[in-house]
mmCIF file of C-alpha atoms and ligand atoms in Angstrom:
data_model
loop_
_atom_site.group_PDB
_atom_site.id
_atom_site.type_symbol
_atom_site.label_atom_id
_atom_site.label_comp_id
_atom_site.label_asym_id
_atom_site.label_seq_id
_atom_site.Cartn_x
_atom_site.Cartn_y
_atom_site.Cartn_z
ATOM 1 C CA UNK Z 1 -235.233 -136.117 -64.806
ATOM 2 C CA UNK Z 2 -234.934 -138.478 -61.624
ATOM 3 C CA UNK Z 3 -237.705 -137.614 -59.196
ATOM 4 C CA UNK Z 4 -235.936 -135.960 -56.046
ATOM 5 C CA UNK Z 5 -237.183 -137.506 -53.042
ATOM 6 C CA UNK Z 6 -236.978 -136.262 -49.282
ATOM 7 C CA UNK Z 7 -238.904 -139.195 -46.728
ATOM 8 C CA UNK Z 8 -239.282 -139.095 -43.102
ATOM 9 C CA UNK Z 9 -239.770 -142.362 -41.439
ATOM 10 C CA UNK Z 10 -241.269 -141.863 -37.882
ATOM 11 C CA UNK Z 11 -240.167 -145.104 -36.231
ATOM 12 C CA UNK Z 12 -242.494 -146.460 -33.540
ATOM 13 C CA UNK Z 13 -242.383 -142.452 -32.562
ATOM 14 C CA UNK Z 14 -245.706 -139.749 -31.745
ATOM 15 C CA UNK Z 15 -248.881 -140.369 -29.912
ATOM 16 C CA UNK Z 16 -251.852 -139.409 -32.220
ATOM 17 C CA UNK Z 17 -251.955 -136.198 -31.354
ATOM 18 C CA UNK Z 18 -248.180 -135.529 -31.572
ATOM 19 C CA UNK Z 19 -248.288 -137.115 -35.175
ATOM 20 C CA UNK Z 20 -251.229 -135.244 -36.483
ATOM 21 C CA UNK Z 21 -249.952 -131.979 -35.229
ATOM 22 C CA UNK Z 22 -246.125 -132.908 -37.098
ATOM 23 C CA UNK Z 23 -248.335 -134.344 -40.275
ATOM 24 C CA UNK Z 24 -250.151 -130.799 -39.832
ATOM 25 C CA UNK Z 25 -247.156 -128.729 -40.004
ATOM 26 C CA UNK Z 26 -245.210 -130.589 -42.596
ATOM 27 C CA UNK Z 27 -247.591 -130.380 -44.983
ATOM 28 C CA UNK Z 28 -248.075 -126.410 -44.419
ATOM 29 C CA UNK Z 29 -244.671 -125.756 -44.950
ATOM 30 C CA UNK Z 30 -244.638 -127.549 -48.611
ATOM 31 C CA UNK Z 31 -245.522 -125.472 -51.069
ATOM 32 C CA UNK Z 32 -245.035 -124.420 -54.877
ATOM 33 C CA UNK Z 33 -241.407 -123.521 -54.066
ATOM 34 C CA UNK Z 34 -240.737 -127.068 -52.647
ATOM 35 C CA UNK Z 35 -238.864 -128.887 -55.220
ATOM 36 C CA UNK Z 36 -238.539 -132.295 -53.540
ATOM 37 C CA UNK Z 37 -241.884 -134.778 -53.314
ATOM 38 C CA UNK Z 38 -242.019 -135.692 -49.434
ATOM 39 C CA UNK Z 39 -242.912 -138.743 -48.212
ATOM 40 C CA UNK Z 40 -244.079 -139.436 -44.415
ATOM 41 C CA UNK Z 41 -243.460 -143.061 -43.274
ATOM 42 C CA UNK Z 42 -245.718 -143.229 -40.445
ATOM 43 C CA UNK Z 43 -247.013 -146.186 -37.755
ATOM 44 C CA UNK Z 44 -249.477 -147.887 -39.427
ATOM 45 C CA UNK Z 45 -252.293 -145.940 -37.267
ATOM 46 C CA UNK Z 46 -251.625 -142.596 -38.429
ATOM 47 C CA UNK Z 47 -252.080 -143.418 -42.505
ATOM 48 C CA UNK Z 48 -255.685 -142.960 -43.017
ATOM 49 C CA UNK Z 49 -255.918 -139.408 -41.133
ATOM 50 C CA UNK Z 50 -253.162 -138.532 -42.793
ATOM 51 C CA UNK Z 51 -253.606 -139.200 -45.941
ATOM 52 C CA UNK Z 52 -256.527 -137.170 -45.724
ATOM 53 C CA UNK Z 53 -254.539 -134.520 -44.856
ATOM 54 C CA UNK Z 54 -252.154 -135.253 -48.294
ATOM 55 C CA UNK Z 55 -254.806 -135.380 -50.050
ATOM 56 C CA UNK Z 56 -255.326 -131.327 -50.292
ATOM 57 C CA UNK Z 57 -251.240 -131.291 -50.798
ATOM 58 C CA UNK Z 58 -250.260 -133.262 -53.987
ATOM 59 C CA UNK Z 59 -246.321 -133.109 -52.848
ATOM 60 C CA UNK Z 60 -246.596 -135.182 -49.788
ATOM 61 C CA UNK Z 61 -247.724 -139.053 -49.283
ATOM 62 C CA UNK Z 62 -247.980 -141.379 -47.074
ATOM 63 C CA UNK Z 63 -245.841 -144.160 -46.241
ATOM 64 C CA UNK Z 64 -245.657 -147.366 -44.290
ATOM 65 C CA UNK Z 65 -242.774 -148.763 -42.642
ATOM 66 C CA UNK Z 66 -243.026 -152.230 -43.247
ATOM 67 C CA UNK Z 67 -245.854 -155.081 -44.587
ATOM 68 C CA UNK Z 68 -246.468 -158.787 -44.116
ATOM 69 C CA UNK Z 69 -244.635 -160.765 -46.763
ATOM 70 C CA UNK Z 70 -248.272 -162.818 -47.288
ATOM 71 C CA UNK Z 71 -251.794 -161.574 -49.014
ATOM 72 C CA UNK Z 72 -254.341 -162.345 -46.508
ATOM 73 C CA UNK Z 73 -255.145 -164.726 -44.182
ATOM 74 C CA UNK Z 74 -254.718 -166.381 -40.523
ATOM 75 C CA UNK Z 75 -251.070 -164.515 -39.695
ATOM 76 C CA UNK Z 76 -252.264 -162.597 -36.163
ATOM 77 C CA UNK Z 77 -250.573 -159.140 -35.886
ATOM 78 C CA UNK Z 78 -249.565 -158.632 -39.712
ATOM 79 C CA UNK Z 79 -250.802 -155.551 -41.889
ATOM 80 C CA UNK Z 80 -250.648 -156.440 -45.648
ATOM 81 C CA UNK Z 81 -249.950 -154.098 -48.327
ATOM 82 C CA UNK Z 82 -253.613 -154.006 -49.479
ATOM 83 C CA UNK Z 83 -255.117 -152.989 -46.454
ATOM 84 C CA UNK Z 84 -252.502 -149.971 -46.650
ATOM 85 C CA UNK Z 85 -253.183 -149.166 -50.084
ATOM 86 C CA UNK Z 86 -256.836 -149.162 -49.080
ATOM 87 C CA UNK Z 87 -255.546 -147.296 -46.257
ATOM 88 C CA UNK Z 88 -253.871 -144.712 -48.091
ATOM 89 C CA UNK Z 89 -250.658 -145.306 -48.496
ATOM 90 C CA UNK Z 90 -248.850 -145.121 -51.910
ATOM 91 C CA UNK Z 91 -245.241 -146.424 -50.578
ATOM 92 C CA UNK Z 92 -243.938 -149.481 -48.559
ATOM 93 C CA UNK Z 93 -240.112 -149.090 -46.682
ATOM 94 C CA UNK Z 94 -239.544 -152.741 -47.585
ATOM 95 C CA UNK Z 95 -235.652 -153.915 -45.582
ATOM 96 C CA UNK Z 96 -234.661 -151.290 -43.246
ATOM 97 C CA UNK Z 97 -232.052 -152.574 -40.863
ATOM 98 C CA UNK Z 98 -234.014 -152.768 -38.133
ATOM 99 C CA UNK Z 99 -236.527 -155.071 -39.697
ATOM 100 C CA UNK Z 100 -233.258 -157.082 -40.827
ATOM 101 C CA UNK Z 101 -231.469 -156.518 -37.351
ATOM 102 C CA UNK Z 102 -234.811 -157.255 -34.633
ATOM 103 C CA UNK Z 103 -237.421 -158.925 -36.972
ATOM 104 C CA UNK Z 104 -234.672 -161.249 -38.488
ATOM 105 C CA UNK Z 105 -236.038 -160.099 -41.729
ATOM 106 C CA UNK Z 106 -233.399 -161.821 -44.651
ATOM 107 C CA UNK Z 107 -233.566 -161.043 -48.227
ATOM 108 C CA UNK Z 108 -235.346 -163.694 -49.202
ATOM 109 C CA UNK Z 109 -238.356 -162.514 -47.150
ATOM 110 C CA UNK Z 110 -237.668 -159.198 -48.151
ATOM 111 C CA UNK Z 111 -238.334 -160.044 -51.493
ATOM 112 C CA UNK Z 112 -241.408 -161.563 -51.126
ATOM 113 C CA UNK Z 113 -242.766 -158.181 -49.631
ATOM 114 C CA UNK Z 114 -241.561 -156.103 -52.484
ATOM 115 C CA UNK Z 115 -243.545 -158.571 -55.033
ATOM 116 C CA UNK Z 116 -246.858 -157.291 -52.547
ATOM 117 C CA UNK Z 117 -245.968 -154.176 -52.929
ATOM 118 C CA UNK Z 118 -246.134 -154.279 -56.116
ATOM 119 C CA UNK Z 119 -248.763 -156.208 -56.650
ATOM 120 C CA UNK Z 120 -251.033 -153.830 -54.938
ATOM 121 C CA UNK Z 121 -249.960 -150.829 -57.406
ATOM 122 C CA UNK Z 122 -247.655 -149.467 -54.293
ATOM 123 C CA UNK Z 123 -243.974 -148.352 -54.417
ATOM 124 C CA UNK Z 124 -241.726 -150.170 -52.637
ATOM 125 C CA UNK Z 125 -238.594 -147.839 -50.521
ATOM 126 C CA UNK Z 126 -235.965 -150.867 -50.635
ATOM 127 C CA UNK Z 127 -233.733 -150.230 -48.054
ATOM 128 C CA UNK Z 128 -230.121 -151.638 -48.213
ATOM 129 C CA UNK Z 129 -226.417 -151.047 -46.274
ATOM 130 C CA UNK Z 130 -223.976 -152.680 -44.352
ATOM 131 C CA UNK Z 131 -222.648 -152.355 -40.693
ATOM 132 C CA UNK Z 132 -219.668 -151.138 -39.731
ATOM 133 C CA UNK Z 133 -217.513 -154.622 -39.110
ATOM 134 C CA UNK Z 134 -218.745 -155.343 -43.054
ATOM 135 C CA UNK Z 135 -217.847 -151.600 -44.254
ATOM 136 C CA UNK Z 136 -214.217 -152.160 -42.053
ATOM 137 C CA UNK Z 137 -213.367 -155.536 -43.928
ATOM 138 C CA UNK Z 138 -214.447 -154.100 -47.264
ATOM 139 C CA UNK Z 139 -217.200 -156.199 -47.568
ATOM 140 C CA UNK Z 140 -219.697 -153.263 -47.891
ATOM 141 C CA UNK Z 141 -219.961 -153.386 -51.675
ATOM 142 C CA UNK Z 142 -220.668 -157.385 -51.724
ATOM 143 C CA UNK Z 143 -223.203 -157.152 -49.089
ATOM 144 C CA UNK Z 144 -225.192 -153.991 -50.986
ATOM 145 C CA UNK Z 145 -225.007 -156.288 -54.169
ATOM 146 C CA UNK Z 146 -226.169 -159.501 -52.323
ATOM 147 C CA UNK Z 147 -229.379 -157.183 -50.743
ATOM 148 C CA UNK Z 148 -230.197 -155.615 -54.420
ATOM 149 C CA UNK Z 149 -229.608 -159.010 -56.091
ATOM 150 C CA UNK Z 150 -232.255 -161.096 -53.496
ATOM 151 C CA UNK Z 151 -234.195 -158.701 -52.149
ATOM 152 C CA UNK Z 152 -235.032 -156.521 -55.456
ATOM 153 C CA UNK Z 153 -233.611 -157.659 -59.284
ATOM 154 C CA UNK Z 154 -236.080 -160.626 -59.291
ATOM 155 C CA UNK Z 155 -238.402 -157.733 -60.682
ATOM 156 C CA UNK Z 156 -238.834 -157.414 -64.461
ATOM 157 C CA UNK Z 157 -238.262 -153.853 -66.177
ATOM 158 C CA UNK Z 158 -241.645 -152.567 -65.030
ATOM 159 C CA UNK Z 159 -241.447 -153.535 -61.543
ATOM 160 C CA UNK Z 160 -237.738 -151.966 -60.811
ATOM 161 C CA UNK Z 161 -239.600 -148.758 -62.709
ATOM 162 C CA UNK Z 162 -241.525 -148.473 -59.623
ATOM 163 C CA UNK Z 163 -238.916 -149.039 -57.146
ATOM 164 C CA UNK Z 164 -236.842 -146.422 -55.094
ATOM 165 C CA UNK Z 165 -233.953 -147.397 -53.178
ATOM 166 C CA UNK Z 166 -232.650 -146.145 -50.167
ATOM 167 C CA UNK Z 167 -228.717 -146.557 -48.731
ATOM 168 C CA UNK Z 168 -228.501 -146.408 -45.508
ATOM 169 C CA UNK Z 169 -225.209 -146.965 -43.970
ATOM 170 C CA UNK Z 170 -226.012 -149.023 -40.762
ATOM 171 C CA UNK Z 171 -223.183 -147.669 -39.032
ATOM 172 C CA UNK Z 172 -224.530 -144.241 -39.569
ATOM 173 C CA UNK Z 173 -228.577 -144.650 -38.443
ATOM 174 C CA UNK Z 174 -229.277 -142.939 -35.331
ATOM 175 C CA UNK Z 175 -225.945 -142.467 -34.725
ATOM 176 C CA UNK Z 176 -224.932 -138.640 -35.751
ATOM 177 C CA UNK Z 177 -222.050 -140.334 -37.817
ATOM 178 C CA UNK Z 178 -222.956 -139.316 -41.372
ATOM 179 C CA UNK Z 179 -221.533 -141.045 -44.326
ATOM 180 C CA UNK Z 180 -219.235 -138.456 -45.821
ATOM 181 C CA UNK Z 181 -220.456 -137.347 -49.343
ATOM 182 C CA UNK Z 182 -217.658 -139.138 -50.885
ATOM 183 C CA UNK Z 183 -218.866 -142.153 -49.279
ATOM 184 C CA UNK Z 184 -222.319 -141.258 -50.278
ATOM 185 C CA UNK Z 185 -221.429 -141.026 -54.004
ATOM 186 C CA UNK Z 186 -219.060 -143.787 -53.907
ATOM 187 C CA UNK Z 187 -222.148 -146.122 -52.882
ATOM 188 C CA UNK Z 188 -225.000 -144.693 -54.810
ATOM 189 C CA UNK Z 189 -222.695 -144.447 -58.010
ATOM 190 C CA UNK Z 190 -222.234 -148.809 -57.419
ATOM 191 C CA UNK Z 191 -225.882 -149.481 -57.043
ATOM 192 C CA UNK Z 192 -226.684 -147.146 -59.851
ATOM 193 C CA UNK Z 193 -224.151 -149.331 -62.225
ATOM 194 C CA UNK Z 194 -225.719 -152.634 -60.723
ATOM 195 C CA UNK Z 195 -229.022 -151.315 -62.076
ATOM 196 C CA UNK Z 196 -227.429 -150.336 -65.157
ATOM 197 C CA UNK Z 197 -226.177 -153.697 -65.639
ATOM 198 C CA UNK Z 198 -229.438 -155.418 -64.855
ATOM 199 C CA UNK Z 199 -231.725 -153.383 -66.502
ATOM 200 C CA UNK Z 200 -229.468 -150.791 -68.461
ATOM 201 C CA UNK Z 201 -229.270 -147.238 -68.652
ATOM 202 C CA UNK Z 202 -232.488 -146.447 -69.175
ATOM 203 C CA UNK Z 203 -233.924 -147.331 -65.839
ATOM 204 C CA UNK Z 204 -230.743 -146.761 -64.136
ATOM 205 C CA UNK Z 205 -230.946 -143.464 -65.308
ATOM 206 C CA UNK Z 206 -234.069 -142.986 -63.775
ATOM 207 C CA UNK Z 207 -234.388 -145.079 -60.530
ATOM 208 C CA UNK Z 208 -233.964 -142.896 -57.547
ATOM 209 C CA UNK Z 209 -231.471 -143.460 -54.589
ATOM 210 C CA UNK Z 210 -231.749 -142.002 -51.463
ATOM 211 C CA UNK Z 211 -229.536 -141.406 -48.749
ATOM 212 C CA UNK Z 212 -230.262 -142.297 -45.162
ATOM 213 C CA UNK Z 213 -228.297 -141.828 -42.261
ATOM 214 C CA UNK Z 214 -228.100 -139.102 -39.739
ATOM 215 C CA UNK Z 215 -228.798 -137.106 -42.387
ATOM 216 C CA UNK Z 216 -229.786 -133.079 -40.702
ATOM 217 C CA UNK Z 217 -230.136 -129.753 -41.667
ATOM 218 C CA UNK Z 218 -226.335 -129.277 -41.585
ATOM 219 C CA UNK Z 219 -225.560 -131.929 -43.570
ATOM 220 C CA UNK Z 220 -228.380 -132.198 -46.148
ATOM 221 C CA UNK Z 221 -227.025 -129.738 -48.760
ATOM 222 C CA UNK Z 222 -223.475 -131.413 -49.623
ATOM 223 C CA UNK Z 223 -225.194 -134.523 -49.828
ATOM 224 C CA UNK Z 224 -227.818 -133.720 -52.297
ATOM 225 C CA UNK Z 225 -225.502 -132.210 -54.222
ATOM 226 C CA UNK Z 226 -223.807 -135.770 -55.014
ATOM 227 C CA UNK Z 227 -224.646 -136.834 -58.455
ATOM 228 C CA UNK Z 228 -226.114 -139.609 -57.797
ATOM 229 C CA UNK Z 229 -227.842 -138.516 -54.121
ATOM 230 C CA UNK Z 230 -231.591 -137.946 -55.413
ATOM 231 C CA UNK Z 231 -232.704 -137.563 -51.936
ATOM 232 C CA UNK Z 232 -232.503 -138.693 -48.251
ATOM 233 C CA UNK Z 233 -234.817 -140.992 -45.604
ATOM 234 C CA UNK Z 234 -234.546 -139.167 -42.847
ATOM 235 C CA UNK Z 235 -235.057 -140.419 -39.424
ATOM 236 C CA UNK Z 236 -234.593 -138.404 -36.277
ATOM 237 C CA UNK Z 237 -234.765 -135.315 -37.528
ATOM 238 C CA UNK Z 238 -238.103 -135.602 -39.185
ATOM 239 C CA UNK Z 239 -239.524 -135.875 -35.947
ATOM 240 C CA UNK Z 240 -239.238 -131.990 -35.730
ATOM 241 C CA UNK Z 241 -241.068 -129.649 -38.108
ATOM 242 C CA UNK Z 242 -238.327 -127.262 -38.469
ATOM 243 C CA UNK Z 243 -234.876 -129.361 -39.046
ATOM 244 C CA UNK Z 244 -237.186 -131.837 -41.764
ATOM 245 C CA UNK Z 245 -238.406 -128.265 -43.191
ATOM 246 C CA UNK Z 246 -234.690 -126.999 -43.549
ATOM 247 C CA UNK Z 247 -233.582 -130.726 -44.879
ATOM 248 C CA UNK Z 248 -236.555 -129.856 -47.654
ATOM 249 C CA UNK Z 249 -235.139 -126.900 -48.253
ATOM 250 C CA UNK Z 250 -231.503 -128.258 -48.642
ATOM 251 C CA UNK Z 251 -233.100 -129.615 -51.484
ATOM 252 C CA UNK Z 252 -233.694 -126.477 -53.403
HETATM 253 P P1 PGA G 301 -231.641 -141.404 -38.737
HETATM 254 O O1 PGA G 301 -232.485 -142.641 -39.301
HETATM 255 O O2 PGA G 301 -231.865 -140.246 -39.687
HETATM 256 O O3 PGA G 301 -232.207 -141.134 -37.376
HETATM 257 O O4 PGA G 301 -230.225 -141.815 -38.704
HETATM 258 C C1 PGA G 301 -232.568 -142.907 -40.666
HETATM 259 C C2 PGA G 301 -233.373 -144.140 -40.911
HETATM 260 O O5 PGA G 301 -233.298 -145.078 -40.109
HETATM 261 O O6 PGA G 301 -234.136 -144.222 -41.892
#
């Protein structure tokens, strides 16, 4: 069975106390019904508190949002991936637009990150979509395929074991546009048979894609149901306890 995944990346969003009050919450409301693993990509700050917190609830880690594509060394204002592991977190969003949009990040450099990742015995969240000009000349499938290609399928079988991927629609973050669940499926259902062609059905079977993208409490159900929908990164609305709770429970 594909692990069903529900994430909720905090931005550069939450003082301290705000985010230890949310982190608080979240993880009271999981329990034995919860069905989904939850994930909490949170500013680098918050992880080690936090993962405190996860450590009494099994169904919830910690994520960062990003990591330096180099080990160690004299790069001034970079976190690497094993000071988060040593931090506490077990995941890495490696590629999410805005890293590609305002940090110029391409998929070369992207790849680079998912290797430290990796390398540290994290799990890389490999984000990949296209913006509305590419999804309006039909270029949405190449550019999806050119992202997984560069940014991820230099992996062998083991690493792309470890990997989950997330679509997210760029036309669709922060925007209250939600891909339709066709649209959903239509997408997930391609990157599932790149995968399959890579590394066959096996590990296509198995990797799982989430869907991210104004995704709320209205919305969450009908896209989880999609066959190949294994989950959602959720942005604004896991910023409040109760929508992310009710987007958990969409799950179930
Ligand atoms: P959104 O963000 O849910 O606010 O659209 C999703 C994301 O950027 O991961």
């Amino acid at each position: 069975m594909r692990r069903k995944i529900i994430a909720g990346n905090w931005k550069m969003n939450l003082d301290w106390q705000e985010a230890m009050e949310l982190g608080n919450r979240i993880a009271g409301e999981v329990d034995d019904t919860t069905k989904a693993e939850i994930i909490l990509a949170t500013p680098f700050l918050y992880i080690p508190v936090l993962s405190e917190l996860t450590e009494e609830q099994p169904k919830v880690a910690l994520a960062a949002q990003n990591c330096s594509q180099f080990r160690q060394g004299a790069y001034t204002g970079e976190v690497s991936a094993s000071m988060l592991r040593s931090a506490g977190a077990k995941y890495i969003i490696v590629g999410h637009s805005e890293r590609r949009k305002y940090f110029h990040e391409t998929n070369d450099v992207l790849a680079e990150k998912v290797k430290r990742v990796l390398e540290n015995d994290l799990q890389p969240i490999y984000c990949c979509g296209e913006t509305l000009d590419e999804r309006n000349s039909t270029a949405h499938f190449d550019v999806v395929k050119t992202q997984l290609e560069t940014g991820l399928f230099h992996l062998n079988d083991d690493g792309i074991d470890k990997c989950i991927i997330a679509y997210e629609p760029v036309w669709a973050i922060g925007t209250g546009v939600t891909a339709s669940p066709e649209q959903a499926q239509e997408m997930h259902h391609f990157i599932r048979e790149l995968v399959k062609s890579k590394y066959g059905d096996h590990l296509s079977g198995k990797i799982s894609i989430l869907y991210g993208g104004s995704v709320t409490p209205e919305n969450a159900a009908l896209l989880f149901k999609c066959p190949d929908v294994d989950g959602g990164l959720v942005g604004g609305a896991s910023l409040k306890a109760i929508e992310f709770g009710e987007i958990i429970e969409a799950m179930n």
